[in-house]
XYZ file of N, CA and C in Angstrom:
609
model
N -6.296 22.922 10.482
C -5.215 21.941 10.913
C -4.541 21.476 9.629
N -3.207 21.542 9.906
C -2.205 21.248 8.740
C -2.027 19.618 8.836
N -2.290 18.925 7.820
C -2.133 17.690 7.830
C -0.816 17.006 7.188
N -0.283 16.104 7.464
C 1.100 15.658 6.779
C 0.861 15.225 5.433
N 1.678 15.474 4.670
C 1.605 15.196 3.012
C 1.802 13.682 3.033
N 0.889 13.165 1.862
C 0.826 11.715 1.904
C 2.019 11.050 1.530
N 3.113 11.687 1.024
C 4.510 10.964 0.791
C 5.170 10.955 2.456
N 4.967 11.827 3.112
C 5.513 11.692 4.526
C 4.858 10.765 5.190
N 3.693 10.609 5.090
C 2.703 9.624 5.861
C 3.264 8.277 5.436
N 3.349 8.176 4.113
C 3.713 6.676 3.512
C 5.135 6.381 4.031
N 6.119 7.041 3.948
C 7.472 6.931 4.567
C 7.303 6.638 6.005
N 6.521 7.341 6.616
C 6.357 7.032 7.997
C 5.798 5.708 8.451
N 4.778 5.109 7.618
C 4.146 3.932 7.559
C 5.123 2.875 7.274
N 6.141 3.084 6.147
C 7.012 2.057 5.714
C 7.975 1.966 7.124
N 8.536 3.216 7.656
C 9.514 3.184 8.670
C 8.974 2.305 9.926
N 7.663 2.517 10.168
C 7.298 1.930 11.395
C 6.809 0.540 11.114
N 6.533 0.124 10.049
C 5.706 -1.295 9.636
C 6.592 -1.898 8.519
N 7.823 -1.917 8.453
C 8.684 -2.549 7.197
C 8.191 -3.890 6.972
N 8.067 -4.899 7.844
C 7.850 -6.145 7.634
C 6.239 -6.270 7.127
N 5.381 -5.424 7.706
C 3.866 -5.519 7.097
C 3.947 -4.930 5.796
N 4.656 -4.152 5.445
C 4.583 -3.520 4.184
C 4.955 -4.747 3.150
N 6.242 -5.164 3.516
C 6.747 -6.209 2.620
C 5.870 -7.383 2.433
N 5.336 -7.776 3.513
C 4.336 -8.931 3.328
C 3.118 -8.711 2.656
N 2.907 -7.287 2.957
C 1.623 -6.912 2.064
C 1.831 -6.950 0.723
N 3.137 -6.477 0.317
C 3.345 -6.535 -1.244
C 3.386 -7.953 -1.787
N 4.123 -9.032 -1.082
C 3.848 -10.277 -1.548
C 2.498 -10.698 -1.424
N 1.794 -10.628 -0.585
C 0.222 -11.090 -0.584
C -0.438 -10.438 -1.883
N -0.375 -9.151 -2.080
C -1.053 -8.379 -2.896
C -0.464 -9.060 -4.313
N 0.761 -9.253 -4.575
C 1.228 -9.727 -5.687
C 0.544 -11.061 -6.060
N 0.562 -11.981 -4.885
C 0.035 -13.222 -5.112
C -1.568 -13.247 -5.635
N -2.226 -12.483 -4.822
C -3.638 -12.167 -5.175
C -3.885 -11.612 -6.801
N -2.954 -10.584 -6.767
C -3.156 -10.138 -8.373
C -2.637 -11.008 -9.278
N -1.791 -11.890 -9.176
C -1.405 -12.998 -10.115
C -2.348 -13.873 -10.157
N -3.048 -14.337 -9.085
C -4.088 -15.389 -9.217
C -5.240 -14.891 -9.963
N -5.642 -13.792 -9.821
C -6.661 -13.226 -10.522
C -6.488 -12.902 -12.019
N -5.420 -12.309 -12.219
C -4.946 -11.755 -13.557
C -4.529 -13.004 -14.524
N -3.724 -14.021 -13.910
C -3.306 -14.832 -14.729
C -4.293 -15.537 -15.772
N -5.390 -16.104 -15.058
C -6.449 -16.881 -15.960
C -7.015 -15.891 -16.982
N -7.228 -14.683 -16.502
C -7.811 -13.739 -17.472
C -6.913 -13.331 -18.880
N -5.568 -13.254 -18.266
C -4.823 -12.685 -19.456
C -4.602 -13.932 -20.556
N -5.078 -15.242 -20.235
C -4.934 -16.168 -21.262
C -5.836 -15.872 -22.425
N -6.688 -15.131 -22.199
C -7.657 -14.618 -23.354
C -6.836 -13.619 -24.189
N -5.804 -12.983 -23.637
C -5.252 -11.755 -24.250
C -3.712 -12.314 -24.639
N -3.573 -13.145 -25.702
C -2.095 -13.574 -26.236
C -1.033 -12.265 -26.340
N -1.817 -11.342 -27.008
C -0.757 -10.137 -27.161
C -0.228 -9.502 -25.695
N -1.128 -9.414 -24.741
C -0.759 -9.000 -23.517
C 0.249 -9.898 -22.807
N -0.045 -11.263 -23.137
C 0.714 -12.138 -22.499
C 2.276 -12.121 -22.709
N 2.506 -11.779 -24.091
C 3.907 -11.700 -24.618
C 4.663 -10.471 -24.003
N 3.996 -9.757 -23.676
C 4.630 -8.361 -22.881
C 5.077 -8.671 -21.536
N 5.923 -9.614 -21.209
C 6.373 -10.132 -19.904
C 6.760 -9.028 -18.928
N 7.662 -8.172 -19.261
C 8.262 -7.266 -18.527
C 7.411 -6.363 -17.927
N 6.532 -5.750 -19.115
C 5.621 -4.749 -18.772
C 4.447 -5.502 -17.406
N 4.146 -6.611 -18.040
C 2.773 -7.248 -17.071
C 3.360 -7.276 -15.576
N 4.845 -7.807 -15.483
C 5.257 -8.103 -14.170
C 5.400 -6.722 -13.530
N 5.879 -5.786 -14.209
C 6.133 -4.535 -13.669
C 4.922 -3.843 -13.284
N 3.746 -3.956 -13.966
C 2.638 -3.593 -13.650
C 2.098 -4.296 -12.334
N 2.354 -5.507 -12.236
C 1.789 -6.110 -11.171
C 2.462 -5.772 -9.888
N 3.754 -5.731 -10.065
C 4.468 -5.212 -8.734
C 3.977 -3.882 -8.391
N 3.862 -2.738 -9.200
C 3.550 -1.468 -8.831
C 2.116 -1.403 -8.063
N 1.203 -2.440 -8.577
C -0.206 -2.561 -8.319
C -0.116 -3.032 -6.767
N 0.871 -4.158 -6.429
C 0.995 -4.720 -5.292
C 1.625 -3.724 -4.198
N 2.493 -2.789 -4.759
C 3.148 -1.817 -3.773
C 2.022 -0.856 -3.460
N 1.148 -0.454 -4.269
C 0.074 0.472 -4.008
C -0.922 -0.050 -2.977
N -1.149 -1.364 -3.147
C -2.160 -1.965 -2.161
C -1.620 -2.056 -0.950
N -0.148 -2.667 -0.959
C 0.386 -2.621 0.371
C 0.535 -1.265 1.201
N 0.984 -0.257 0.263
C 1.046 1.090 0.973
C -0.155 1.624 1.519
N -1.421 1.196 0.855
C -2.670 1.664 1.294
C -2.983 1.243 2.683
N -2.357 0.185 3.067
C -2.614 -0.696 4.381
C -1.717 -0.183 5.585
N -0.675 0.552 5.277
C 0.052 1.065 6.262
C 0.426 2.522 6.315
N -0.320 3.327 5.723
C -0.413 4.626 5.835
C -1.095 5.331 6.972
N -0.653 5.941 7.889
C -1.095 6.309 9.202
C -2.209 7.366 8.948
N -3.236 7.212 9.864
C -4.583 7.865 9.806
C -3.903 9.302 10.072
N -4.642 10.434 9.613
C -4.233 11.899 9.829
C -5.362 12.188 11.020
N -6.177 11.490 11.117
C -7.271 11.844 12.460
C -8.104 10.879 12.733
N -8.641 10.771 13.996
C -9.461 9.763 14.552
C -10.579 10.635 15.321
N -11.676 10.266 14.928
C -12.929 11.047 15.649
C -13.983 9.896 16.338
N -14.280 10.320 17.480
C -15.544 9.332 18.184
C -16.196 10.136 18.983
N -17.384 9.697 19.338
C -18.382 10.255 20.043
C -18.358 9.638 21.621
N -18.253 10.752 22.577
C -18.262 10.334 23.851
C -19.507 10.020 24.513
N -19.542 8.795 24.948
C -20.858 8.208 25.386
C -21.480 8.816 26.490
N -22.955 9.287 26.462
C -23.399 9.870 27.446
C -23.481 11.436 27.485
N -22.866 11.801 26.399
C -22.862 13.240 26.385
C -23.225 13.576 24.770
N -23.103 14.988 24.406
C -23.286 15.266 23.030
C -21.951 15.789 22.423
N -20.854 15.212 23.017
C -19.516 15.663 22.604
C -18.684 14.727 21.561
N -18.277 15.301 20.588
C -17.551 14.538 19.748
C -16.028 14.992 19.859
N -15.281 14.020 19.916
C -13.838 14.090 20.142
C -12.883 13.879 18.871
N -12.088 14.771 18.416
C -11.394 14.562 17.260
C -9.856 14.654 17.763
N -9.157 13.728 17.068
C -7.676 13.476 17.605
C -6.931 13.488 16.212
N -6.107 14.406 16.068
C -5.216 14.723 14.789
C -3.702 14.219 15.147
N -3.214 13.605 13.898
C -1.861 13.143 14.072
C -1.184 14.066 13.143
N 0.174 14.431 13.825
C 1.067 15.133 12.819
C 1.938 16.052 13.649
N 2.733 16.807 12.950
C 3.457 17.892 13.489
C 2.837 18.895 14.495
N 2.991 18.840 15.545
C 2.024 19.773 16.569
C 2.671 21.198 16.390
N 3.806 21.361 16.140
C 4.504 22.842 16.088
C 4.327 23.438 14.608
N 3.826 22.653 13.789
C 3.166 22.942 12.308
C 1.697 23.559 12.141
N 1.294 23.555 13.488
C -0.236 23.832 13.410
C -0.371 25.202 13.705
N -1.409 25.900 13.429
C -1.895 27.119 13.912
C -2.567 27.166 15.152
N -2.374 28.617 15.448
C -3.259 28.531 16.783
C -2.220 28.258 18.143
N -2.981 28.359 19.203
C -2.250 28.168 20.553
C -1.934 26.727 20.698
N -0.896 26.427 21.345
C -0.515 25.091 21.542
C -0.226 24.769 23.070
N -0.755 23.639 23.439
C -0.430 23.175 24.954
C 0.445 22.081 25.086
N 1.434 22.220 26.061
C 2.617 21.330 26.209
C 2.536 20.850 27.555
N 2.589 19.610 27.895
C 2.950 19.214 29.117
C 4.316 19.348 29.891
N 4.423 19.675 31.065
C 5.625 19.878 31.448
C 5.638 19.300 33.141
N 6.680 19.105 33.702
C 6.879 18.749 35.090
C 6.563 20.031 36.021
N 6.413 19.548 37.260
C 6.058 20.724 38.173
C 7.278 21.666 38.317
N 8.410 21.562 37.906
C 9.568 22.410 38.004
C 9.702 23.204 36.835
N 9.068 23.035 35.587
C 9.088 23.553 34.458
C 10.646 23.720 34.117
N 11.359 22.449 34.083
C 12.623 22.149 33.813
C 13.144 22.856 32.277
N 14.177 23.451 32.201
C 14.830 23.526 30.958
C 16.287 22.904 30.564
N 16.521 22.121 31.434
C 17.821 21.521 31.255
C 17.487 20.103 30.502
N 18.242 19.983 29.400
C 18.065 18.702 28.535
C 18.629 17.565 29.102
N 19.430 17.881 30.276
C 20.124 16.630 31.124
C 18.960 16.037 31.883
N 18.019 17.021 32.144
C 16.814 16.461 32.890
C 15.639 15.973 32.098
N 15.130 16.698 31.090
C 14.090 16.406 30.231
C 14.415 15.424 29.204
N 13.538 14.725 28.900
C 13.530 13.548 27.947
C 13.385 14.236 26.458
N 14.527 13.909 25.901
C 14.352 14.821 24.522
C 13.457 14.590 23.491
N 12.596 13.529 23.498
C 11.716 13.169 22.583
C 10.411 13.497 23.285
N 10.219 14.070 24.405
C 8.996 14.615 24.814
C 8.699 15.911 24.111
N 7.269 16.382 24.112
C 7.116 17.517 23.607
C 7.738 18.668 24.078
N 7.924 18.554 25.405
C 8.707 19.711 26.327
C 10.097 19.833 25.696
N 10.738 18.555 25.638
C 12.150 18.595 25.041
C 12.247 18.914 23.685
N 11.237 18.593 22.816
C 11.350 18.982 21.604
C 11.268 20.688 21.197
N 10.395 21.044 22.349
C 10.096 22.694 22.094
C 11.503 23.262 22.368
N 12.024 22.954 23.360
C 13.330 23.749 23.504
C 14.466 23.382 22.796
N 14.479 22.218 21.991
C 15.347 21.887 21.135
C 15.098 22.736 19.795
N 14.014 23.000 19.648
C 13.522 23.655 18.193
C 13.538 25.082 18.355
N 12.976 25.685 19.419
C 12.799 27.080 19.577
C 13.806 27.784 20.634
N 14.270 27.025 21.550
C 14.980 27.640 22.675
C 16.293 26.720 23.077
N 17.339 26.679 22.198
C 18.382 25.704 22.547
C 19.281 26.209 23.807
N 19.001 27.552 23.987
C 19.799 28.178 25.220
C 18.739 27.980 26.444
N 18.857 27.069 27.346
C 17.881 26.759 28.385
C 17.475 28.167 29.143
N 18.533 29.003 29.460
C 18.229 30.261 30.012
C 16.996 30.923 29.326
N 16.884 31.039 28.233
C 15.647 31.747 27.627
C 14.236 31.091 27.945
N 14.207 29.957 27.837
C 13.094 29.245 28.519
C 12.857 29.383 29.854
N 13.762 29.277 30.614
C 13.467 29.510 32.128
C 13.057 31.070 32.359
N 13.779 31.862 31.907
C 13.544 33.321 32.014
C 11.921 33.491 31.386
N 11.535 33.181 30.264
C 10.138 33.381 29.965
C 9.061 32.653 30.735
N 9.345 31.652 31.184
C 8.407 30.833 32.087
C 8.472 31.460 33.308
N 9.439 31.992 34.139
C 9.532 32.547 35.344
C 8.650 34.009 35.215
N 9.008 34.853 33.974
C 8.169 36.100 34.053
C 6.832 35.601 33.863
N 6.306 34.721 33.225
C 4.851 34.495 32.811
C 4.217 34.074 34.426
N 5.182 33.157 35.271
C 4.451 32.769 36.315
C 4.531 33.950 37.527
N 5.535 34.792 37.228
C 5.608 35.968 38.059
C 4.213 37.133 38.028
N 3.900 37.266 36.647
C 2.820 38.122 36.281
C 1.811 37.642 36.714
N 1.510 36.262 37.114
C 0.241 35.833 37.519
C 0.268 35.499 39.018
N 1.370 35.991 39.664
C 1.749 35.725 41.046
C 1.399 34.352 41.487
N 2.048 33.516 40.716
C 1.925 32.136 41.043
C 2.906 31.617 42.165
N 2.405 31.097 43.151
C 3.266 30.624 44.288
C 4.101 29.280 44.016
N 5.215 29.113 44.778
C 5.880 27.855 44.646
C 6.494 27.623 45.922
N 7.156 26.475 45.981
C 7.869 26.129 47.362
C 9.375 25.614 47.066
N 10.093 25.930 47.607
C 11.532 25.619 47.531
C 11.902 24.128 48.158
N 12.628 23.572 47.006
C 12.837 21.993 47.613
C 14.260 21.756 47.468
N 14.614 20.606 48.137
C 16.046 20.263 47.732
C 15.867 19.022 46.923
N 16.658 19.213 45.513
C 16.212 18.355 44.572
C 17.646 18.026 44.045
N 17.511 16.455 43.745
C 18.890 15.774 43.336
C 18.723 15.052 41.908
N 19.631 14.873 41.050
C 19.573 13.975 40.048
C 19.938 12.543 40.298
N 19.823 11.823 39.453
C 20.042 10.417 39.448
C 21.438 9.813 40.003
N 22.210 10.927 39.972
C 23.602 10.736 40.621
C 23.835 11.438 41.896
N 22.666 12.030 42.241
C 23.035 12.695 43.656
C 23.177 14.065 43.659
N 23.455 14.540 42.447
C 23.763 16.035 42.524
C 22.660 17.027 42.577
N 22.956 18.001 43.230
C 21.771 18.926 43.423
C 21.426 19.757 42.162
N 20.162 19.992 41.921
C 19.532 20.698 40.872
C 19.400 22.031 41.121
N 19.481 22.963 40.207
C 19.359 24.460 40.473
C 17.879 24.696 40.134
N 17.240 24.163 39.610
C 15.905 24.497 39.310
C 15.250 23.536 40.431
N 14.778 24.198 41.443
C 14.333 23.983 42.734
C 13.030 24.497 43.365
N 12.366 25.235 42.340
C 11.136 25.744 42.695
C 9.821 24.861 42.459
N 8.977 24.363 43.170
C 8.067 23.232 42.780
C 6.820 23.936 42.781
N 6.069 23.694 41.645
C 4.776 24.384 41.350
C 3.630 23.443 41.419
N 2.434 23.877 41.928
C 1.477 23.000 42.002
C 0.954 22.466 40.668
N 0.471 20.901 40.789
C 0.152 20.437 39.520
C -1.070 21.269 38.855
N -1.085 21.539 37.403
C -2.105 22.353 37.007
C -1.519 23.743 36.745
N -0.457 24.135 37.164
C 0.182 25.480 37.114
C 0.565 25.614 35.621
N 0.083 26.856 35.104
C 0.242 27.230 33.800
C 1.346 28.240 33.324
N 2.196 28.137 32.545
C 3.102 29.291 32.070
C 3.013 29.444 30.536
N 2.952 30.666 30.183
C 2.773 31.069 28.748
C 3.817 31.504 28.236
N 4.284 31.271 27.033
C 5.468 31.903 26.308
C 4.861 32.263 25.008
N 5.100 33.518 24.548
C 4.646 34.035 23.313
C 5.945 34.044 22.333
N 5.967 33.171 21.188
C 7.093 33.106 20.368
C 6.526 32.787 18.856
N 6.928 33.716 18.017
C 6.996 33.495 16.698
C 5.474 33.646 16.148
N 4.656 34.607 17.021
C 3.427 34.823 16.741
C 2.253 33.762 17.343
N 2.831 32.808 18.039
C 2.104 31.706 18.795
C 2.180 31.934 20.327
N 1.080 31.312 20.824
C 1.222 31.212 22.296
C 1.196 29.773 22.702
N 2.546 29.553 23.536
C 2.644 27.996 24.098
C 2.256 28.145 25.292
N 1.360 27.311 25.761
C 0.957 26.917 27.174
C 1.566 25.714 27.630
N 2.370 26.115 28.915
C 3.157 24.703 29.516
C 2.278 24.488 30.757
N 1.812 23.309 30.860
C 0.961 22.845 32.026
C 1.952 21.863 32.794
N 1.927 22.099 34.241
C 2.761 21.188 34.974
C 1.648 20.130 35.353
N 1.988 18.882 34.821
C 1.098 17.747 34.709
C 1.729 16.431 35.325
N 2.922 16.385 35.871
C 3.606 15.349 36.484
C 4.446 15.800 37.446
N 4.481 14.981 38.380
C 5.354 14.955 39.827
C 6.714 14.568 39.466
N 6.999 13.933 38.415
C 8.379 13.446 38.254
C 9.360 14.358 38.372
N 10.100 14.398 39.285
C 11.141 15.615 39.565
C 11.852 15.848 38.962
N 12.579 15.324 37.842
C 13.318 15.513 36.730
C 13.287 14.941 35.405
N 12.238 14.079 35.294
C 11.835 13.341 33.954
C 12.705 12.225 33.726
N 13.907 11.866 34.502
C 14.603 10.730 34.402
C 15.024 10.062 35.499
N 14.252 10.119 36.571
C 14.583 9.551 37.925
C 15.035 10.636 38.769
N 15.516 10.246 39.841
C 15.992 11.209 41.026
C 14.995 11.366 42.052
N 15.001 12.528 42.753
C 14.230 12.682 43.765
C 14.149 14.054 44.147
N 13.028 14.607 44.929
C 12.939 16.015 45.212
C 12.219 15.627 46.777
N 12.759 16.474 47.611
C 12.739 16.453 48.987
C 12.265 17.985 49.523
N 11.258 18.363 50.369
C 10.952 19.520 50.895
C 12.319 19.943 51.796
N 12.695 21.321 51.443
C 13.786 21.806 51.990
C 13.498 22.133 53.476
């Protein structure tokens, strides 16, 4: 499992928790000042180096505050009543080795007007298949190889326009795409007809 670099994790933590980081720096500086100031009274030579002292205290405060906001790379826990341990990793899914599973809707849409761009489904298409037809073709070929049945429905978007992707598959249906030496498995896990509202009715 490839883990995000420390710098990337730090930047992500600051981006997600800017105020927590700033408050952490202030609190850490206050604590360090409270502890060091009486101690430094015994070292007059060090007291005279004001700029160095304050710079060091600020840097220490930043390190302490940063350590509180860096996101975890993994979380593990035991499943009660079983002998199973669950491990959850955080990072770039597409940078990982091995097979990758991605949730899709029951129509295996490829149109970015329909798919939410920040979903894994949407990010896959934007990253690997900016031409929607390529995704549709490979998904359809995978489903056809496994004789997966579907049923045609009349499907509209939020504006009432008919959608061309109108073959509905059962929940749990899986399509596989081979790409760049990896296998991507797309699972139909939601009945939301287009990912952004709308409706689908049996034809």
